């Protein structure tokens, strides 16, 4: 069961970010995070529902750096 509830992508274009976010939603957390980390210039955050309805964030390696103004 895929428990990914949200994916946010930082990319050069909105169209690429939207397509990648959709793909990562389908791939799941582990494969999706690996893909994000392997793509140059791309960062992202995956939110997963844990047991007991708790949400857990899984950022890519450089996500927090890119997200700051």
Coordinates of N, CA and C in Angstrom, one line a residue:
X1 N 0.9 -1.2 0.0 CA 0.0 0.0 0.0 C 0.9 1.2 0.0
X2 N 0.6 2.2 -0.9 CA 1.4 3.4 -1.0 C 0.8 4.4 0.0
X3 N 1.6 4.9 0.9 CA 1.1 5.8 1.9 C 1.5 7.2 1.7
X4 N 2.0 7.5 0.5 CA 2.4 8.9 0.2 C 1.1 9.8 0.0
X5 N 1.1 10.9 0.8 CA -0.1 11.7 0.7 C 0.2 13.1 0.0
X6 N 1.5 13.4 -0.1 CA 1.8 14.7 -0.8 C 3.2 14.6 -1.3
X7 N 3.5 15.3 -2.4 CA 4.8 15.5 -3.0 C 5.0 16.9 -3.4
X8 N 6.0 17.6 -3.0 CA 6.3 18.9 -3.5 C 7.7 18.8 -4.2
X9 N 7.8 19.4 -5.3 CA 9.0 19.4 -6.1 C 9.4 20.8 -6.4
X10 N 10.7 21.1 -6.3 CA 11.3 22.4 -6.8 C 12.1 22.0 -8.0
X11 N 11.7 22.7 -9.1 CA 12.3 22.4 -10.4 C 12.3 23.7 -11.2
X12 N 13.0 23.7 -12.4 CA 13.1 24.9 -13.2 C 11.7 25.3 -13.8
X13 N 10.9 24.3 -14.2 CA 9.6 24.6 -14.7 C 8.5 24.0 -13.9
X14 N 7.3 24.6 -13.9 CA 6.2 24.1 -13.3 C 5.7 22.8 -13.9
X15 N 5.8 22.7 -15.2 CA 5.3 21.5 -15.9 C 6.2 20.3 -15.5
X16 N 7.5 20.5 -15.5 CA 8.4 19.4 -15.1 C 8.1 19.0 -13.6
X17 N 8.0 20.0 -12.7 CA 7.7 19.7 -11.3 C 6.4 18.9 -11.1
X18 N 5.4 19.3 -11.9 CA 4.1 18.7 -11.8 C 4.1 17.2 -12.2
X19 N 4.8 17.0 -13.3 CA 4.9 15.6 -13.9 C 5.7 14.8 -12.9
X20 N 6.8 15.3 -12.4 CA 7.7 14.5 -11.5 C 6.9 14.2 -10.2
X21 N 6.2 15.2 -9.7 CA 5.4 15.0 -8.4 C 4.4 13.8 -8.6
X22 N 3.8 13.8 -9.8 CA 2.8 12.7 -10.1 C 3.5 11.4 -10.1
X23 N 4.7 11.3 -10.8 CA 5.4 10.1 -10.9 C 5.9 9.6 -9.5
X24 N 6.3 10.5 -8.7 CA 6.8 10.2 -7.3 C 5.7 9.7 -6.5
X25 N 4.5 10.3 -6.6 CA 3.3 9.8 -5.9 C 3.0 8.3 -6.2
X26 N 3.2 7.9 -7.4 CA 2.9 6.5 -7.8 C 4.1 5.6 -7.4
X27 N 5.3 6.1 -7.5 CA 6.5 5.3 -7.2 C 6.6 4.9 -5.7
X28 N 6.1 5.8 -4.8 CA 6.3 5.6 -3.4 C 7.5 6.3 -2.9
X29 N 7.6 6.3 -1.5 CA 8.7 7.1 -0.9 C 10.1 6.7 -1.2
X30 N 10.5 5.5 -1.1 CA 11.9 5.1 -1.3 C 12.3 5.3 -2.7
X31 N 11.6 4.8 -3.7 CA 12.0 4.9 -5.1 C 11.9 6.4 -5.5
X32 N 10.8 7.1 -5.1 CA 10.6 8.5 -5.4 C 11.7 9.4 -4.9
X33 N 12.1 9.2 -3.6 CA 13.2 10.0 -3.0 C 14.5 9.7 -3.7
X34 N 14.8 8.5 -4.1 CA 16.0 8.1 -4.8 C 16.0 8.9 -6.2
X35 N 14.9 8.8 -6.9 CA 14.8 9.5 -8.2 C 15.1 11.0 -8.0
X36 N 14.4 11.6 -7.0 CA 14.6 13.1 -6.8 C 16.1 13.4 -6.5
X37 N 16.7 12.6 -5.6 CA 18.1 12.8 -5.3 C 19.1 12.6 -6.5
X38 N 18.7 11.7 -7.4 CA 19.5 11.4 -8.6 C 19.4 12.5 -9.7
X39 N 18.4 13.3 -9.7 CA 18.2 14.3 -10.8 C 18.9 15.6 -10.4
X40 N 19.8 16.0 -11.2 CA 20.5 17.3 -10.9 C 19.6 18.5 -11.0
X41 N 19.7 19.4 -10.0 CA 18.9 20.6 -10.0 C 17.5 20.4 -9.5
X42 N 17.1 19.3 -9.0 CA 15.8 19.0 -8.5 C 15.8 18.7 -7.0
X43 N 14.9 19.2 -6.3 CA 14.7 18.9 -4.9 C 13.3 18.6 -4.6
X44 N 13.0 18.0 -3.5 CA 11.6 17.7 -3.2 C 11.4 17.2 -1.8
X45 N 10.1 17.2 -1.5 CA 9.7 16.7 -0.1 C 8.5 15.7 -0.3
X46 N 8.6 14.6 0.3 CA 7.5 13.6 0.3 C 6.9 13.5 1.6
X47 N 5.6 13.5 1.7 CA 4.9 13.4 3.0 C 4.2 12.1 3.0
X48 N 4.4 11.3 4.0 CA 3.9 9.9 4.1 C 3.0 9.8 5.4
X49 N 1.9 9.1 5.3 CA 1.0 8.8 6.4 C 1.6 7.6 7.1
X50 N 1.9 7.7 8.4 CA 2.4 6.6 9.2 C 1.3 6.0 10.0
X51 N 1.6 4.9 10.7 CA 0.5 4.3 11.5 C 0.0 5.3 12.5
X52 N -1.3 5.2 12.7 CA -2.0 6.2 13.7 C -2.2 7.5 13.1
X53 N -2.2 7.6 11.7 CA -2.5 8.8 11.0 C -1.4 9.9 11.2
X54 N -0.3 9.6 11.8 CA 0.8 10.6 11.9 C 1.4 10.8 10.5
X55 N 1.8 12.1 10.2 CA 2.4 12.4 9.0 C 3.9 12.6 9.2
X56 N 4.7 12.1 8.2 CA 6.2 12.2 8.3 C 6.7 12.8 7.0
X57 N 7.6 13.8 7.2 CA 8.2 14.4 6.0 C 9.5 13.8 5.7
X58 N 9.8 13.6 4.4 CA 11.0 13.0 3.8 C 11.6 14.0 2.8
X59 N 12.5 14.9 3.2 CA 13.0 15.8 2.2 C 14.2 15.2 1.4
X60 N 14.4 15.7 0.2 CA 15.6 15.3 -0.6 C 16.8 16.0 0.1
X61 N 18.0 15.6 -0.3 CA 19.2 16.1 0.3 C 19.3 17.6 0.4
X62 N 19.0 18.3 -0.7 CA 19.1 19.8 -0.6 C 17.8 20.6 -0.5
X63 N 16.7 19.9 -0.1 CA 15.4 20.6 -0.2 C 15.4 21.8 0.7
X64 N 15.8 21.7 2.0 CA 15.7 22.8 2.9 C 16.6 24.0 2.4
X65 N 17.7 23.7 1.8 CA 18.5 24.8 1.3 C 17.8 25.6 0.2
X66 N 17.2 24.8 -0.8 CA 16.5 25.4 -1.9 C 15.2 26.2 -1.4
X67 N 14.6 25.7 -0.4 CA 13.3 26.2 0.1 C 13.4 27.5 0.8
X68 N 14.6 27.9 1.3 CA 14.8 29.1 2.0 C 15.0 30.3 1.1
X69 N 14.4 31.5 1.4 CA 14.5 32.6 0.5 C 16.0 33.1 0.4

